[in-house]
Tab-separated table of N, CA, C and O in Angstrom:
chain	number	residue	atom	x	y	z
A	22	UNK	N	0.810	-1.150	0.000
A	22	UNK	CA	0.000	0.000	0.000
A	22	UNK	C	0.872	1.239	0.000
A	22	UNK	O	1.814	1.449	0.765
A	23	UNK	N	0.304	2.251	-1.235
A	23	UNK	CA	1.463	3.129	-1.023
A	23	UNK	C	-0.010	4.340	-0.215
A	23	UNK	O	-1.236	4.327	-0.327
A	24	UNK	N	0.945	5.215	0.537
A	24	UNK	CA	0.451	6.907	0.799
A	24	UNK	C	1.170	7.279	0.269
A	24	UNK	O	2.251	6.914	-0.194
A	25	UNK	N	0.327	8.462	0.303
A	25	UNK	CA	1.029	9.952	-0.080
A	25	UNK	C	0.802	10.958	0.844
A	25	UNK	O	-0.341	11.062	1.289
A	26	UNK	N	1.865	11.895	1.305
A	26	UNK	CA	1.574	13.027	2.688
A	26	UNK	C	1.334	13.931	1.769
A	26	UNK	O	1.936	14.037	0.701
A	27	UNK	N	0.528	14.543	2.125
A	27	UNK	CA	-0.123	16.256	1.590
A	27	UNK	C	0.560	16.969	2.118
A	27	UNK	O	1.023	16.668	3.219
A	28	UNK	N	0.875	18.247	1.461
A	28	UNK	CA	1.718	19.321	2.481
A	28	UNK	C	0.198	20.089	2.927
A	28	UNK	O	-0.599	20.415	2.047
A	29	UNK	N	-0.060	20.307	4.264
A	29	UNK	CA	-0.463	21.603	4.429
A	29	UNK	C	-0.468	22.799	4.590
A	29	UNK	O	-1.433	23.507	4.881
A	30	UNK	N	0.849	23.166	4.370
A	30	UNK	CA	1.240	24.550	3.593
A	30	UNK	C	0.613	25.080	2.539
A	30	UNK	O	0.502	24.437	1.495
A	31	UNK	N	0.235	26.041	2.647
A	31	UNK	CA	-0.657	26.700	1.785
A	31	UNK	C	0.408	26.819	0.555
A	31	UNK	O	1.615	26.755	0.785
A	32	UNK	N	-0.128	27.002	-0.825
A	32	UNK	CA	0.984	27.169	-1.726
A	32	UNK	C	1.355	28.687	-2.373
A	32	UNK	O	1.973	29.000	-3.390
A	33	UNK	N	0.679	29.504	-1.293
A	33	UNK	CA	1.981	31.282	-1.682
A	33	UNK	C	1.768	31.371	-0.273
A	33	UNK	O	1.166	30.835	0.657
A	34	UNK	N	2.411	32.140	-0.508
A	34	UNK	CA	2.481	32.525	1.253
A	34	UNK	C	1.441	33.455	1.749
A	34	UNK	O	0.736	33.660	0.761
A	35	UNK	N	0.895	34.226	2.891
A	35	UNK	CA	-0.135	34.810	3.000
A	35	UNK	C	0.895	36.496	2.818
A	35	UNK	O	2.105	36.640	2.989
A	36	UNK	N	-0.055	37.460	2.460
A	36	UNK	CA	0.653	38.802	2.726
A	36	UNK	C	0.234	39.548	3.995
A	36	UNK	O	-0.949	39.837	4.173
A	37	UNK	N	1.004	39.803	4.708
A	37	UNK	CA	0.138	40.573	5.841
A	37	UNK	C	-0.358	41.988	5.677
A	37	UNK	O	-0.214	42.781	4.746
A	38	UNK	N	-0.971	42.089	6.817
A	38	UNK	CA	-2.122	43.207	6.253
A	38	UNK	C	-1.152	44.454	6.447
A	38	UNK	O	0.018	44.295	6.793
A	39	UNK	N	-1.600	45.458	6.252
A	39	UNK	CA	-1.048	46.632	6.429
A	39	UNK	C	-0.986	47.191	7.995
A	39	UNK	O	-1.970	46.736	8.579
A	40	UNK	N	-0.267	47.927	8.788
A	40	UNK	CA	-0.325	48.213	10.057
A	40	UNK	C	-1.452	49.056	10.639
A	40	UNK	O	-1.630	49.170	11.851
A	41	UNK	N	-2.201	49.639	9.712
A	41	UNK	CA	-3.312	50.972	10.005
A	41	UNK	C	-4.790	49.639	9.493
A	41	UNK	O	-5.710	50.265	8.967
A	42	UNK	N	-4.903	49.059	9.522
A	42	UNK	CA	-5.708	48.193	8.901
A	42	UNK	C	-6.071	46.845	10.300
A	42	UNK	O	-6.843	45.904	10.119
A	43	UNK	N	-5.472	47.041	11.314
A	43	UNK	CA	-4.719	46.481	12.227
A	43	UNK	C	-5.490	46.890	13.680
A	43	UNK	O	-4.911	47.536	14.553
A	44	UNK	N	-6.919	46.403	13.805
A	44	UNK	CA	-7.527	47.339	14.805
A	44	UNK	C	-6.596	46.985	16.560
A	44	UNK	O	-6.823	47.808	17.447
A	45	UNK	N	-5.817	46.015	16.830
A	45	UNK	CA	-5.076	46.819	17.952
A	45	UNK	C	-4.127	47.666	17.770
A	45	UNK	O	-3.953	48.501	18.657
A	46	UNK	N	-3.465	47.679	16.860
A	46	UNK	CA	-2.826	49.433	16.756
A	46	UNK	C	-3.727	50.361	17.135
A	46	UNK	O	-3.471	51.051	18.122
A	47	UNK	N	-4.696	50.503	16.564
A	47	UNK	CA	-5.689	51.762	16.520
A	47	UNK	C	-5.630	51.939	18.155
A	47	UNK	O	-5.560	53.047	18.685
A	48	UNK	N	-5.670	50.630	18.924
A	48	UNK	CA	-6.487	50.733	20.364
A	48	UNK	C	-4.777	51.527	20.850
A	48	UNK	O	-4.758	52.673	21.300
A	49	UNK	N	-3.527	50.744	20.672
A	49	UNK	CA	-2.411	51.293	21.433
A	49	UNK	C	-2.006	52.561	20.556
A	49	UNK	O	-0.894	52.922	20.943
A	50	UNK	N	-2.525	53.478	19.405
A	50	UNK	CA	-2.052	54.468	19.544
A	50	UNK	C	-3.004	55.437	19.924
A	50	UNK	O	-2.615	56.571	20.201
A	51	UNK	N	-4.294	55.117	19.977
A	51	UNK	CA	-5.387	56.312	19.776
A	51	UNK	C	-5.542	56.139	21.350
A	51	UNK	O	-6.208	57.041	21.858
A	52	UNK	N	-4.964	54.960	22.422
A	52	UNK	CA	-5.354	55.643	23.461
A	52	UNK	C	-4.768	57.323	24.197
A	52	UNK	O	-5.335	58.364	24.529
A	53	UNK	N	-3.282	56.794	24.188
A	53	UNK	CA	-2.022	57.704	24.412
A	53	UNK	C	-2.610	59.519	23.468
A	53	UNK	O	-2.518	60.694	23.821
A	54	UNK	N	-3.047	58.993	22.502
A	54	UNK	CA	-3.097	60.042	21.466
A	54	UNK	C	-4.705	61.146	22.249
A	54	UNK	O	-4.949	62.353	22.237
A	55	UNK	N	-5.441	59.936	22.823
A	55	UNK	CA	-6.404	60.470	23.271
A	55	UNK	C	-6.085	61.524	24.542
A	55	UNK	O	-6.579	62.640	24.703
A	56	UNK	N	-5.265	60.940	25.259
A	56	UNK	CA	-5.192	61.483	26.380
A	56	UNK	C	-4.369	63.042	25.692
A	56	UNK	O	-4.637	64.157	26.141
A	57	UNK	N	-3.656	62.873	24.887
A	57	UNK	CA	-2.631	63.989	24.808
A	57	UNK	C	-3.390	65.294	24.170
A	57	UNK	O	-2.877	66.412	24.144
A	58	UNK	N	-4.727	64.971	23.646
A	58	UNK	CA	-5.502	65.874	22.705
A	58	UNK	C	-6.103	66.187	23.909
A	58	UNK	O	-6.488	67.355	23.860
A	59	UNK	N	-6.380	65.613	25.070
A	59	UNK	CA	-7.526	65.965	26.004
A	59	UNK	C	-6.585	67.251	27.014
A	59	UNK	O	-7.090	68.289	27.442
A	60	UNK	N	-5.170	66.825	27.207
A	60	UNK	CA	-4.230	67.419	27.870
A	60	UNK	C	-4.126	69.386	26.926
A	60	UNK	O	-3.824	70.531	27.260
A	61	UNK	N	-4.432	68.915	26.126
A	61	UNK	CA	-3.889	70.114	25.234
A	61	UNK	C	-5.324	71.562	25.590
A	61	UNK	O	-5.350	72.749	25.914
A	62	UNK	N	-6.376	70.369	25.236
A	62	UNK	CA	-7.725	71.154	25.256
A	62	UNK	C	-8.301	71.769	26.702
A	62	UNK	O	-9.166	72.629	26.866
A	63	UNK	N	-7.439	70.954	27.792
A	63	UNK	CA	-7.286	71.327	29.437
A	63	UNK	C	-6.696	72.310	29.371
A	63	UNK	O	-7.287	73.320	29.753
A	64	UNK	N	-5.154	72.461	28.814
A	64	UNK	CA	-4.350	73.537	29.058
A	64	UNK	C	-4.889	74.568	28.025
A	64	UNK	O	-4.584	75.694	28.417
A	65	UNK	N	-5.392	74.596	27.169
A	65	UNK	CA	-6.214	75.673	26.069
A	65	UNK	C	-7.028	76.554	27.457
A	65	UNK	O	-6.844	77.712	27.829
A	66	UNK	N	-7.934	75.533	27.988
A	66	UNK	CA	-9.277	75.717	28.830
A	66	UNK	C	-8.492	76.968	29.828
A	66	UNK	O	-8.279	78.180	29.839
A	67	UNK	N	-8.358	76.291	30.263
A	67	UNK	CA	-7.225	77.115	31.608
A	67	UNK	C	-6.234	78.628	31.209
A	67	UNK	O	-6.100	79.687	31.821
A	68	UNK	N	-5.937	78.366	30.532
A	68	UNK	CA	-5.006	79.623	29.735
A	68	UNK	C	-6.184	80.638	29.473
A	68	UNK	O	-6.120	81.776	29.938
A	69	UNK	N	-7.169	80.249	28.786
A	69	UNK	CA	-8.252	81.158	28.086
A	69	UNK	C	-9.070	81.818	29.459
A	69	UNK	O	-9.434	82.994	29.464
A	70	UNK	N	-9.350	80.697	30.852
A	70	UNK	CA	-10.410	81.233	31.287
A	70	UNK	C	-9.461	81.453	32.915
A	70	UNK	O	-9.959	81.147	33.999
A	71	UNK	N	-7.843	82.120	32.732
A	71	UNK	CA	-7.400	82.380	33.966
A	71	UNK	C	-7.881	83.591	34.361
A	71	UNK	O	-8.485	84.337	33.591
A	72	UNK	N	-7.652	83.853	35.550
A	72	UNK	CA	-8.170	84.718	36.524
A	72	UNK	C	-6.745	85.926	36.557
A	72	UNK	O	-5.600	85.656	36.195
A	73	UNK	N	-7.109	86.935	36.961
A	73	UNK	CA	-6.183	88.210	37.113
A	73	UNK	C	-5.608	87.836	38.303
A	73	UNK	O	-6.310	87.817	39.314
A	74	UNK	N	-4.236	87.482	38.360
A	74	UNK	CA	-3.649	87.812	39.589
A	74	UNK	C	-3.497	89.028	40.307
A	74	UNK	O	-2.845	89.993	39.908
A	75	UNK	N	-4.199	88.942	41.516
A	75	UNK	CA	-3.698	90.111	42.390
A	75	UNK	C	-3.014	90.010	43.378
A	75	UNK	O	-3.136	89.172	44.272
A	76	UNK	N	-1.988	91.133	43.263
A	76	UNK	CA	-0.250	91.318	43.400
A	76	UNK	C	-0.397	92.812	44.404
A	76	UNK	O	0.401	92.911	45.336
A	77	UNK	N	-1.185	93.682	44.237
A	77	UNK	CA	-1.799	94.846	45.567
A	77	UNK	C	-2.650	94.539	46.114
A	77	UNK	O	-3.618	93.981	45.598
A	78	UNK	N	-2.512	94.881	47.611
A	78	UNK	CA	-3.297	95.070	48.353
A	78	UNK	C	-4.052	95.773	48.792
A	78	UNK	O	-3.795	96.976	48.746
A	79	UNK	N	-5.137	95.377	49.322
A	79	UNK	CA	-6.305	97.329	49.411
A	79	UNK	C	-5.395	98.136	50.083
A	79	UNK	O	-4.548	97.566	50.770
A	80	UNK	N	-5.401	99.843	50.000
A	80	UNK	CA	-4.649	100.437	50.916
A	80	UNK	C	-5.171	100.834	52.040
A	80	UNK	O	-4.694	101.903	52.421
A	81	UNK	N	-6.161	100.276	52.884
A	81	UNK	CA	-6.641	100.099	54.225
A	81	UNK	C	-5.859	98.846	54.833
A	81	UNK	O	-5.903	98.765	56.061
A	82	UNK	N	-5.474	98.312	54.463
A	82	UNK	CA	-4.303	97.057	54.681
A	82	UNK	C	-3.177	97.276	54.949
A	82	UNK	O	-2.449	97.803	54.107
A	83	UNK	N	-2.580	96.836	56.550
A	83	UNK	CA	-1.227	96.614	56.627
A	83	UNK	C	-0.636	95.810	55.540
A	83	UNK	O	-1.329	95.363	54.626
A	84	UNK	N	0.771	95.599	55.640
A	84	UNK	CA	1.540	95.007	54.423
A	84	UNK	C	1.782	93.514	55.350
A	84	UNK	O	2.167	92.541	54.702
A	85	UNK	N	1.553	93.344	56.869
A	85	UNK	CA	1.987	92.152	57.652
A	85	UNK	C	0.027	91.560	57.267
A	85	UNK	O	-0.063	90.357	57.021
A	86	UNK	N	-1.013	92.182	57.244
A	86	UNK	CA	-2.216	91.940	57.286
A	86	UNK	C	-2.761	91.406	55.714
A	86	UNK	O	-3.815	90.863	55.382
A	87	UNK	N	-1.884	91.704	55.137
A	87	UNK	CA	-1.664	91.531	53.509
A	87	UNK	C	-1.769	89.778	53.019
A	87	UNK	O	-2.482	89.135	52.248
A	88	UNK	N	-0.687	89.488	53.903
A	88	UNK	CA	-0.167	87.366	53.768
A	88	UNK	C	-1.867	86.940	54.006
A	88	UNK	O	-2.490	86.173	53.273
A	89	UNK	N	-2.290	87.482	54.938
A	89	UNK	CA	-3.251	86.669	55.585
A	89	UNK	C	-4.898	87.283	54.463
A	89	UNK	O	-6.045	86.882	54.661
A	90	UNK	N	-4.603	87.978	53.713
A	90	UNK	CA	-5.806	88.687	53.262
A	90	UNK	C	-6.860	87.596	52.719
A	90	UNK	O	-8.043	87.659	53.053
A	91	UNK	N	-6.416	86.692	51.949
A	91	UNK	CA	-7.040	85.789	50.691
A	91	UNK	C	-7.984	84.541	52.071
A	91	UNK	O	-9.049	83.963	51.851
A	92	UNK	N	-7.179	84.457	53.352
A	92	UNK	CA	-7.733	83.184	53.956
A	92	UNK	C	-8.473	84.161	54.629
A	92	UNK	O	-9.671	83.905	54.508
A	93	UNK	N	-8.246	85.299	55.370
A	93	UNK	CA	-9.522	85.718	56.002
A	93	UNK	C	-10.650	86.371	55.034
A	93	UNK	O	-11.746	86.506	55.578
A	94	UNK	N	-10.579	86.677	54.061
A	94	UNK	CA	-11.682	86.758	52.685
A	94	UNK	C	-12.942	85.673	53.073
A	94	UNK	O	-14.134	85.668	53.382
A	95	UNK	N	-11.560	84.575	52.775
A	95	UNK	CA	-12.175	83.066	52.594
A	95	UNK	C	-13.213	82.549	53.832
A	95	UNK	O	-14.228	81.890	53.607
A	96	UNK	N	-12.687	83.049	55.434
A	96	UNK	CA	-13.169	82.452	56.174
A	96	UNK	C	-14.557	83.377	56.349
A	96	UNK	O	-15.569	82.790	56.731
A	97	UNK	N	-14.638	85.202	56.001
A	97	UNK	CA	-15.284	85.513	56.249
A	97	UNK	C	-16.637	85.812	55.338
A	97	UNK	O	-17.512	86.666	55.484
A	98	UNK	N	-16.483	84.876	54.438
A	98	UNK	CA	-17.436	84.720	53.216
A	98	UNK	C	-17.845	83.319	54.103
A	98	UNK	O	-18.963	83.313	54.618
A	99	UNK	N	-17.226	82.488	54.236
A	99	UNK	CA	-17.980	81.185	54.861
A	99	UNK	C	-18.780	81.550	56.007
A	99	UNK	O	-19.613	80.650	56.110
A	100	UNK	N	-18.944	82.313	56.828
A	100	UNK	CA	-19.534	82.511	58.226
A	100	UNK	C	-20.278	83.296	57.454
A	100	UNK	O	-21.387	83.088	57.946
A	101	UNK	N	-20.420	83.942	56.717
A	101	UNK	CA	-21.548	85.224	56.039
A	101	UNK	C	-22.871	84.385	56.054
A	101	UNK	O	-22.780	83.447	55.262
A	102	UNK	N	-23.952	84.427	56.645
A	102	UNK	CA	-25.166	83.844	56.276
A	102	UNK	C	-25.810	83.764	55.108
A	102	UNK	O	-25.837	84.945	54.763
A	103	UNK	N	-26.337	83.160	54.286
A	103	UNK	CA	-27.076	83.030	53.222
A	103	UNK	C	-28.248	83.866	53.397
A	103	UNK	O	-28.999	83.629	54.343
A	104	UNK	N	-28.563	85.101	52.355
A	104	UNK	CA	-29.549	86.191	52.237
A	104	UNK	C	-30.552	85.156	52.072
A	104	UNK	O	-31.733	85.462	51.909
């Protein structure tokens, strides 16, 4: 009895696909890429909607009463009752 072995090798070889064609690429570059577009549109946000630094103090203000101005603001807006 004779056999015969088959190759199962395909007979061309396969071509691989292209790298953009390739949906986990998409996932490992568009995450990184995501974050960096979101980083950009934060720092846009922020730049556009900063606040005026203030650098004087009222001139009813000591210059030692000055450090402390922004926290007693702060504390005396919190104790202010709601109109």
């Amino acid at each position: 009895m004779s056999t015969k072995l088959q190759s199962s090798a395909p007979a061309t070889p396969a071509v691989p696909e292209p790298w953009w064609r390739v949906g986990f690429v998409w996932l490992v570059v568009g995450g990184p890429l995501t974050v960096v577009v979101a980083a950009l549109v934060t720092a846009a946000i922020a730049v556009a909607g900063a606040e005026e630094v203030l650098t004087n103090a009222p001139a009813d203000v000591s210059r030692t009463d000055a450090a402390a101005l922004p926290a007693m603001q702060g504390r005396n807006h919190a104790a202010t009752p709601r109109p």
